[in-house]
Amino acid sequence: MILGTVMGTVVSTRKMQNLVGYKLLLVEPVYGAREDMIVAGDTIGAGIGEMVLVTTDETTQHAIDREAPIDAFIVGIVDSPPILGK
Amino acid sequence: MILGTVMGTVVSTRKMQNLVGYKLLLVEPVYGAREDMIVAGDTIGAGIGEMVLVTTDETTQHAIDREAPIDAFIVGIVDSPPILGK
Amino acid sequence: MILGTVMGTVVSTRKMQNLVGYKLLLVEPVYGAREDMIVAGDTIGAGIGEMVLVTTDETTQHAIDREAPIDAFIVGIVDSPPILGK
Amino acid sequence: MILGTVMGTVVSTRKMQNLVGYKLLLVEPVYGAREDMIVAGDTIGAGIGEMVLVTTDETTQHAIDREAPIDAFIVGIVDSPPILGK
Amino acid sequence: MILGTVMGTVVSTRKMQNLVGYKLLLVEPVYGAREDMIVAGDTIGAGIGEMVLVTTDETTQHAIDREAPIDAFIVGIVDSPPILGK
């Protein structure tokens, strides 16, 4: 999974019906580059600035109740930034 | 998902039968590089210059009615560019 | 999908039985770098120098009749290079 | 699979129910860059500094008993760093 | 698929039960960078220095008899390096 920081919210009115109900958050990878910023679905309630765990590709389907065309999903909020070596 | 801008249309006459009926759009990632430009299927009706959400890999199959060999699909049109920190 | 140019043919005599029958073509991404060159299966009959659409990962399975361990497949031949903004 | 070194532990109290029970480890690729650092699930008991094999995407599901939204999983601990050419 | 060169062997004694029986080879992409080096399963019998075709992600499952958590697998040995333009 990617460790990322929630940077903003993405609003899309015209979208596929099976995406309705998911908050869409812009997430910047903690160890990656700005150009790897992705949009992830959220049902946990992650807020701006929080560090989150994002799972990708088809594994997102195990985070939701019904199938949906979404390839990144927030599966956890990290308690505190991990300390390398611990 | 990738946040991208629709840059053009791709026309393919000789293609797999189960790709017929999908508009194929060239999408440039908003935060990525030109070399990450991809071709995504579209049924929502995204236009040139519009900002869209693209899902990838096998999750595309949840955006279409029948199985098709397509690894990127437009699942939403973004209302306005997201503002970082909001 | 990736937009690519067919650069050559890959010949493999010792290969998995369920790969027999697919032409294997070396494809260079149009917008990517030489180091992103991939080998894709082909049943459409794409020729050297032609611009093609390549789908990847598990979505390749929707391009073939039986399951096969192949993560890139040519699904269309592009009529003419796309013009940005059209 | 990626060959990586375990760099730390990620603690997440607020996470999806089907992620409970997996240790989450921060893994840095041996041949890749720091920015490719990922978080992988672990049930083998890999320790900080150990070299591990990580499988990704949907193939993680074959490493666990029940489906879970996790796209990277440690599937082995490497005996000793591989020697190129042997 | 990736075209790669077999660079070495990876030995893992403590690994998942369903990985037992697969030789694990370190493969460097022919057109990619050293940092893209991956570990792939092998049942064909590829040797050090041989050029191979590697399939990735869930498509590996079509190369093996039973499901296994392995996201890269050698599916063919290339007869001779492909010549661009042929």
Coordinates of C-alpha atoms in Angstrom, one line a residue:
Chain A
M1 CA 0.0 0.0 0.0
I2 CA 1.0 3.6 -0.4
L3 CA 1.5 5.8 2.6
G4 CA 0.0 9.2 1.7
T5 CA -1.2 12.5 2.9
V6 CA -4.7 13.8 2.2
M7 CA -4.3 17.0 0.2
G8 CA -7.8 17.9 -0.9
T9 CA -11.2 16.9 -2.1
V10 CA -12.3 16.1 -5.6
V11 CA -15.9 16.9 -6.6
S12 CA -17.5 15.2 -9.5
T13 CA -21.2 15.7 -10.2
R14 CA -21.2 13.8 -13.6
K15 CA -19.8 10.4 -12.6
M16 CA -20.7 6.7 -12.9
Q17 CA -23.7 5.7 -10.7
N18 CA -21.7 3.1 -8.7
L19 CA -19.2 5.8 -7.6
V20 CA -22.0 7.8 -5.8
G21 CA -21.5 7.7 -2.1
Y22 CA -17.7 7.6 -1.9
K23 CA -15.8 10.7 -0.8
L24 CA -13.0 11.2 -3.3
L25 CA -9.8 12.5 -1.8
L26 CA -6.6 13.7 -3.4
V27 CA -3.6 11.9 -1.8
E28 CA 0.1 12.7 -2.1
P29 CA 2.5 9.9 -1.5
V30 CA 4.7 10.4 1.6
Y31 CA 7.8 8.9 0.0
G32 CA 6.9 9.5 -3.7
A33 CA 6.7 12.6 -5.9
R34 CA 4.0 15.2 -6.4
E35 CA 3.4 13.7 -9.8
D36 CA 2.3 10.4 -8.2
M37 CA -0.6 12.2 -6.6
I38 CA -3.8 10.0 -6.9
V39 CA -7.5 10.2 -6.2
A40 CA -8.7 7.6 -3.7
G41 CA -12.2 6.7 -2.4
D42 CA -12.8 7.1 1.3
T43 CA -15.4 5.8 3.7
I44 CA -13.4 6.0 6.9
G45 CA -13.5 9.8 7.1
A46 CA -10.0 10.8 6.6
G47 CA -9.4 14.6 6.9
I48 CA -7.1 17.0 5.1
G49 CA -3.5 16.6 6.3
E50 CA -4.0 13.1 7.8
M51 CA -1.6 10.4 6.8
V52 CA -3.4 7.4 5.3
L53 CA -2.9 4.0 3.8
V54 CA -4.1 3.6 0.2
T55 CA -4.6 0.3 -1.5
T56 CA -4.8 0.1 -5.3
D57 CA -6.0 -1.7 -8.3
E58 CA -8.5 -4.5 -8.0
T59 CA -7.8 -5.0 -4.3
T60 CA -10.0 -1.9 -3.7
Q61 CA -13.0 -4.1 -4.3
H62 CA -12.4 -5.8 -0.9
A63 CA -12.8 -2.4 0.7
I64 CA -16.3 -1.8 -0.6
D65 CA -19.7 -3.5 -0.4
R66 CA -20.5 -3.5 -4.1
E67 CA -18.3 -3.5 -7.2
A68 CA -17.2 -0.1 -8.4
P69 CA -14.7 1.3 -11.0
I70 CA -12.3 2.7 -8.5
D71 CA -8.6 1.8 -8.4
A72 CA -7.5 3.5 -5.2
F73 CA -9.1 3.4 -1.8
I74 CA -8.2 4.6 1.7
V75 CA -8.1 1.6 4.0
G76 CA -6.6 3.1 7.2
I77 CA -5.6 6.3 8.9
V78 CA -2.0 6.1 10.3
D79 CA -1.7 6.9 14.1
S80 CA 1.7 8.7 13.7
P81 CA 4.4 8.9 11.0
P82 CA 6.4 5.7 11.0
I83 CA 9.9 6.0 12.5
L84 CA 12.4 4.2 10.2
G85 CA 14.2 1.4 12.1
K86 CA 11.4 0.8 14.6
Chain B
M1 CA -7.6 7.1 -9.8
I2 CA -5.7 9.5 -12.0
L3 CA -6.9 13.1 -12.4
G4 CA -6.4 13.9 -16.0
T5 CA -7.2 16.3 -18.8
V6 CA -8.7 15.1 -22.1
M7 CA -6.2 16.0 -24.9
G8 CA -7.6 14.4 -28.0
T9 CA -9.5 11.5 -29.6
V10 CA -8.0 8.2 -30.8
V11 CA -9.6 6.6 -33.8
S12 CA -9.1 2.9 -34.4
T13 CA -11.0 1.1 -37.2
R14 CA -9.2 -2.2 -36.9
K15 CA -9.9 -3.1 -33.3
M16 CA -11.2 -5.9 -31.1
Q17 CA -15.0 -6.4 -31.5
N18 CA -15.6 -5.9 -27.7
L19 CA -14.1 -2.4 -27.9
V20 CA -16.6 -1.2 -30.4
G21 CA -18.9 1.5 -29.0
Y22 CA -16.4 3.1 -26.6
K23 CA -15.0 6.5 -27.4
L24 CA -11.3 6.4 -26.9
L25 CA -9.8 9.6 -25.4
L26 CA -6.2 10.6 -24.9
V27 CA -5.8 11.8 -21.3
E28 CA -2.8 13.6 -19.8
P29 CA -2.3 13.3 -16.0
V30 CA -2.8 16.6 -14.2
Y31 CA 0.0 15.9 -11.7
G32 CA 2.1 13.5 -13.9
A33 CA 4.3 13.9 -16.9
R34 CA 3.4 14.0 -20.6
E35 CA 5.0 10.6 -20.9
D36 CA 2.3 9.2 -18.7
M37 CA -0.4 10.1 -21.2
I38 CA -2.9 7.2 -21.6
V39 CA -5.8 6.3 -23.7
A40 CA -9.1 5.8 -21.8
G41 CA -12.5 4.6 -22.7
D42 CA -15.4 7.0 -22.3
T43 CA -19.2 6.6 -22.1
I44 CA -19.9 9.8 -20.0
G45 CA -19.2 12.2 -22.8
A46 CA -16.1 14.0 -21.7
G47 CA -14.9 16.8 -24.0
I48 CA -11.5 18.1 -25.0
G49 CA -10.0 20.1 -22.2
E50 CA -12.2 18.7 -19.5
M51 CA -10.7 17.4 -16.3
V52 CA -11.6 13.8 -15.6
L53 CA -11.2 10.9 -13.2
V54 CA -9.7 7.8 -14.8
T55 CA -9.7 4.3 -13.2
T56 CA -7.2 1.7 -14.4
D57 CA -6.5 -2.0 -14.7
E58 CA -9.2 -4.6 -14.0
T59 CA -11.3 -2.1 -12.1
T60 CA -12.4 -0.7 -15.5
Q61 CA -14.6 -3.7 -15.8
H62 CA -17.0 -2.3 -13.2
A63 CA -17.5 0.7 -15.4
I64 CA -18.8 -1.3 -18.4
D65 CA -21.7 -3.6 -19.1
R66 CA -19.7 -6.4 -20.7
E67 CA -16.1 -7.5 -20.3
A68 CA -13.7 -5.7 -22.6
P69 CA -9.9 -5.5 -23.0
I70 CA -9.5 -1.9 -21.8
D71 CA -7.3 -0.9 -18.8
A72 CA -8.3 2.7 -18.4
F73 CA -11.8 4.2 -18.3
I74 CA -13.2 7.7 -17.5
V75 CA -15.5 7.3 -14.5
G76 CA -16.2 11.0 -13.8
I77 CA -15.8 14.6 -15.0
V78 CA -14.4 16.9 -12.3
D79 CA -16.5 20.0 -11.5
S80 CA -13.5 22.2 -10.9
P81 CA -9.8 21.7 -10.3
P82 CA -9.3 20.6 -6.7
I83 CA -7.8 23.2 -4.4
L84 CA -5.0 21.7 -2.2
G85 CA -5.8 21.9 1.5
K86 CA -9.6 22.0 1.0
Chain C
M1 CA -4.3 1.9 -22.7
I2 CA -0.9 2.7 -24.0
L3 CA -0.4 4.2 -27.4
G4 CA 2.6 2.5 -28.9
T5 CA 4.6 1.8 -32.0
V6 CA 5.4 -1.7 -33.1
M7 CA 9.2 -2.0 -33.1
G8 CA 10.0 -5.6 -33.7
T9 CA 9.1 -9.3 -33.2
V10 CA 10.1 -11.5 -30.3
V11 CA 10.6 -15.1 -31.0
S12 CA 10.4 -17.6 -28.1
T13 CA 10.5 -21.4 -28.8
R14 CA 10.7 -22.5 -25.2
K15 CA 7.5 -20.9 -23.8
M16 CA 4.4 -21.8 -21.9
Q17 CA 2.0 -24.0 -23.8
N18 CA -0.9 -21.5 -23.5
L19 CA 1.2 -18.7 -25.1
V20 CA 1.5 -20.7 -28.4
G21 CA -0.4 -19.1 -31.2
Y22 CA 0.1 -15.4 -30.2
K23 CA 2.5 -13.3 -32.2
L24 CA 4.7 -11.4 -29.7
L25 CA 5.5 -7.8 -30.6
L26 CA 7.9 -5.3 -29.1
V27 CA 6.0 -2.1 -28.6
E28 CA 7.5 1.3 -27.7
P29 CA 5.2 3.8 -26.0
V30 CA 4.5 6.9 -28.2
Y31 CA 4.6 9.3 -25.2
G32 CA 6.8 7.2 -22.9
A33 CA 10.5 6.4 -22.8
R34 CA 12.4 3.7 -24.6
E35 CA 12.8 2.0 -21.2
D36 CA 9.1 1.4 -21.0
M37 CA 9.2 -0.8 -24.1
I38 CA 7.0 -3.9 -23.6
V39 CA 6.2 -7.1 -25.3
A40 CA 2.5 -7.5 -26.3
G41 CA 0.5 -10.3 -27.8
D42 CA -1.1 -9.8 -31.1
T43 CA -3.9 -11.4 -33.1
I44 CA -5.0 -8.4 -35.1
G45 CA -2.0 -8.5 -37.4
A46 CA -0.2 -5.3 -36.5
G47 CA 2.9 -4.6 -38.6
I48 CA 6.3 -3.0 -37.8
G49 CA 6.0 0.8 -37.5
E50 CA 2.2 0.7 -37.0
M51 CA 0.7 2.7 -34.1
V52 CA -1.3 0.4 -31.8
L53 CA -3.4 0.4 -28.6
V54 CA -2.1 -1.9 -25.9
T55 CA -4.1 -3.0 -22.9
T56 CA -2.3 -4.4 -19.8
D57 CA -2.5 -6.6 -16.8
E58 CA -5.5 -8.9 -16.2
T59 CA -7.6 -7.0 -18.8
T60 CA -5.7 -8.8 -21.5
Q61 CA -7.8 -11.9 -20.7
H62 CA -10.8 -10.2 -22.3
A63 CA -8.9 -10.0 -25.6
I64 CA -8.3 -13.8 -25.8
D65 CA -10.4 -16.9 -26.0
R66 CA -8.6 -18.9 -23.3
E67 CA -6.7 -17.8 -20.2
A68 CA -3.0 -17.1 -20.8
P69 CA -0.1 -15.6 -18.8
I70 CA 0.2 -12.5 -20.8
D71 CA 0.0 -9.0 -19.3
A72 CA 0.0 -6.8 -22.5
F73 CA -2.1 -7.3 -25.6
I74 CA -2.7 -5.3 -28.8
V75 CA -6.4 -4.5 -29.0
G76 CA -6.4 -2.0 -31.9
I77 CA -4.4 -0.4 -34.7
V78 CA -4.7 3.4 -34.7
D79 CA -5.9 5.0 -38.0
S80 CA -3.6 8.0 -37.7
P81 CA -1.6 9.7 -34.9
P82 CA -4.0 11.6 -32.7
I83 CA -3.9 15.4 -32.9
L84 CA -3.8 17.0 -29.5
G85 CA -6.8 19.3 -29.0
K86 CA -9.1 17.4 -31.4
Chain D
M1 CA 8.0 -9.6 -6.8
I2 CA 10.0 -6.9 -5.3
L3 CA 13.0 -7.6 -3.2
G4 CA 12.9 -5.2 -0.2
T5 CA 14.3 -4.3 3.2
V6 CA 11.9 -3.9 6.2
M7 CA 12.4 -0.3 7.4
G8 CA 9.7 0.1 10.0
T9 CA 6.2 -0.6 11.3
V10 CA 3.1 1.3 10.4
V11 CA 0.4 1.6 13.1
S12 CA -3.2 2.3 12.1
T13 CA -5.9 2.1 14.7
R14 CA -8.7 3.4 12.5
K15 CA -8.6 0.9 9.6
M16 CA -10.9 -1.4 7.7
Q17 CA -12.1 -4.3 9.7
N18 CA -10.7 -6.9 7.3
L19 CA -7.2 -5.5 7.7
V20 CA -7.2 -6.3 11.5
G21 CA -4.6 -8.9 12.3
Y22 CA -2.0 -8.1 9.7
K23 CA 1.2 -6.5 10.8
L24 CA 1.9 -3.6 8.4
L25 CA 5.6 -3.1 7.5
L26 CA 7.3 -0.3 5.6
V27 CA 9.5 -1.9 2.9
E28 CA 12.2 -0.1 0.9
P29 CA 13.0 -1.8 -2.5
V30 CA 16.6 -3.1 -2.7
Y31 CA 17.1 -2.1 -6.3
G32 CA 14.6 0.8 -6.4
A33 CA 14.4 4.3 -4.9
R34 CA 13.4 5.5 -1.5
E35 CA 10.3 7.0 -3.2
D36 CA 9.1 3.5 -4.1
M37 CA 8.8 2.6 -0.4
I38 CA 5.6 0.7 0.2
V39 CA 3.6 -0.7 3.1
A40 CA 3.1 -4.5 3.0
G41 CA 1.1 -6.9 5.2
D42 CA 3.0 -9.6 7.0
T43 CA 2.1 -12.8 8.7
I44 CA 5.5 -14.5 8.4
G45 CA 7.1 -12.4 11.1
A46 CA 9.7 -10.4 9.2
G47 CA 11.9 -8.1 11.4
I48 CA 13.4 -4.7 10.9
G49 CA 16.4 -4.9 8.5
E50 CA 15.5 -8.3 7.1
M51 CA 15.4 -8.7 3.3
V52 CA 12.0 -9.8 2.1
L53 CA 10.0 -10.8 -1.0
V54 CA 6.9 -8.7 -1.6
T55 CA 4.1 -9.6 -4.0
T56 CA 1.7 -6.9 -5.2
D57 CA -1.8 -6.1 -6.5
E58 CA -4.5 -8.8 -6.5
T59 CA -1.9 -11.6 -6.1
T60 CA -1.8 -10.7 -2.4
Q61 CA -5.1 -12.4 -2.0
H62 CA -3.4 -15.8 -2.5
A63 CA -1.3 -15.1 0.6
I64 CA -4.2 -14.6 2.9
D65 CA -7.1 -16.7 4.2
R66 CA -9.9 -14.1 3.6
E67 CA -10.2 -11.3 1.0
A68 CA -8.7 -8.0 2.2
P69 CA -8.0 -4.6 0.6
I70 CA -4.2 -4.9 0.7
D71 CA -2.1 -4.6 -2.4
A72 CA 1.3 -5.6 -1.1
F73 CA 2.2 -8.6 1.1
I74 CA 5.4 -10.2 2.3
V75 CA 5.6 -13.8 1.0
G76 CA 9.1 -14.8 2.0
I77 CA 12.2 -13.8 3.9
V78 CA 15.4 -14.0 1.8
D79 CA 18.2 -16.1 3.3
S80 CA 21.0 -13.9 2.1
P81 CA 21.3 -11.1 -0.5
P82 CA 21.4 -12.6 -4.0
I83 CA 24.7 -12.5 -5.8
L84 CA 24.4 -11.3 -9.3
G85 CA 25.5 -13.9 -11.8
K86 CA 24.9 -16.9 -9.5
Chain E
M1 CA 5.4 -8.5 -20.8
I2 CA 8.8 -7.4 -19.8
L3 CA 11.9 -8.6 -21.7
G4 CA 14.5 -9.3 -19.1
T5 CA 17.8 -11.0 -18.4
V6 CA 18.2 -13.5 -15.6
M7 CA 20.8 -12.1 -13.2
G8 CA 20.7 -14.4 -10.2
T9 CA 18.8 -16.7 -7.9
V10 CA 16.9 -15.7 -4.8
V11 CA 16.8 -18.3 -2.0
S12 CA 14.1 -18.0 0.7
T13 CA 13.7 -20.8 3.2
R14 CA 11.0 -19.0 5.3
K15 CA 8.3 -18.4 2.7
M16 CA 4.6 -19.0 2.1
Q17 CA 3.7 -22.7 1.6
N18 CA 2.2 -22.1 -1.8
L19 CA 5.5 -20.6 -3.1
V20 CA 7.3 -23.9 -2.5
G21 CA 8.5 -25.5 -5.7
Y22 CA 9.1 -22.4 -7.8
K23 CA 12.6 -21.3 -8.6
L24 CA 12.8 -17.6 -7.9
L25 CA 15.0 -15.6 -10.3
L26 CA 16.3 -12.1 -10.2
V27 CA 15.5 -10.5 -13.6
E28 CA 16.8 -7.2 -15.0
P29 CA 14.7 -5.5 -17.7
V30 CA 16.4 -5.3 -21.0
Y31 CA 15.1 -1.8 -21.8
G32 CA 14.5 -0.6 -18.3
A33 CA 16.7 0.4 -15.4
R34 CA 18.6 -1.6 -12.8
E35 CA 16.1 -0.2 -10.2
D36 CA 13.3 -2.0 -12.0
M37 CA 14.9 -5.4 -11.3
I38 CA 12.3 -7.9 -10.1
V39 CA 12.0 -11.4 -8.8
A40 CA 10.1 -13.8 -11.0
G41 CA 9.0 -17.4 -10.5
D42 CA 10.3 -20.0 -13.0
T43 CA 9.3 -23.5 -14.0
I44 CA 10.7 -23.4 -17.6
G45 CA 14.3 -23.7 -16.4
A46 CA 15.8 -20.3 -17.4
G47 CA 19.5 -20.0 -16.7
I48 CA 21.7 -17.1 -15.7
G49 CA 22.2 -14.7 -18.6
E50 CA 19.3 -15.9 -20.6
M51 CA 16.8 -13.5 -22.0
V52 CA 13.3 -14.2 -20.8
L53 CA 9.7 -13.0 -21.1
V54 CA 8.1 -12.1 -17.7
T55 CA 4.4 -11.6 -17.2
T56 CA 3.2 -9.7 -14.2
D57 CA 0.4 -9.1 -11.7
E58 CA -2.6 -11.5 -11.6
T59 CA -1.8 -12.8 -15.1
T60 CA 0.9 -15.0 -13.4
Q61 CA -1.9 -17.2 -12.2
H62 CA -2.5 -18.5 -15.7
A63 CA 1.1 -19.7 -15.7
I64 CA 0.8 -22.0 -12.7
D65 CA -1.4 -25.0 -11.7
R66 CA -2.6 -23.7 -8.3
E67 CA -3.1 -20.1 -7.0
A68 CA 0.0 -18.5 -5.5
P69 CA 1.0 -15.1 -4.2
I70 CA 3.5 -14.3 -6.9
D71 CA 3.2 -11.2 -9.2
A72 CA 6.0 -12.0 -11.8
F73 CA 6.5 -15.2 -13.7
I74 CA 8.8 -16.3 -16.5
V75 CA 6.6 -17.5 -19.4
G76 CA 9.2 -17.9 -22.2
I77 CA 12.9 -17.9 -23.0
V78 CA 13.7 -15.7 -26.0
D79 CA 15.6 -17.3 -28.9
S80 CA 17.7 -14.3 -29.7
P81 CA 17.6 -10.6 -28.8
P82 CA 14.9 -9.0 -31.0
I83 CA 16.2 -6.7 -33.8
L84 CA 14.3 -3.4 -33.9
G85 CA 12.5 -2.9 -37.2
K86 CA 12.2 -6.6 -37.9

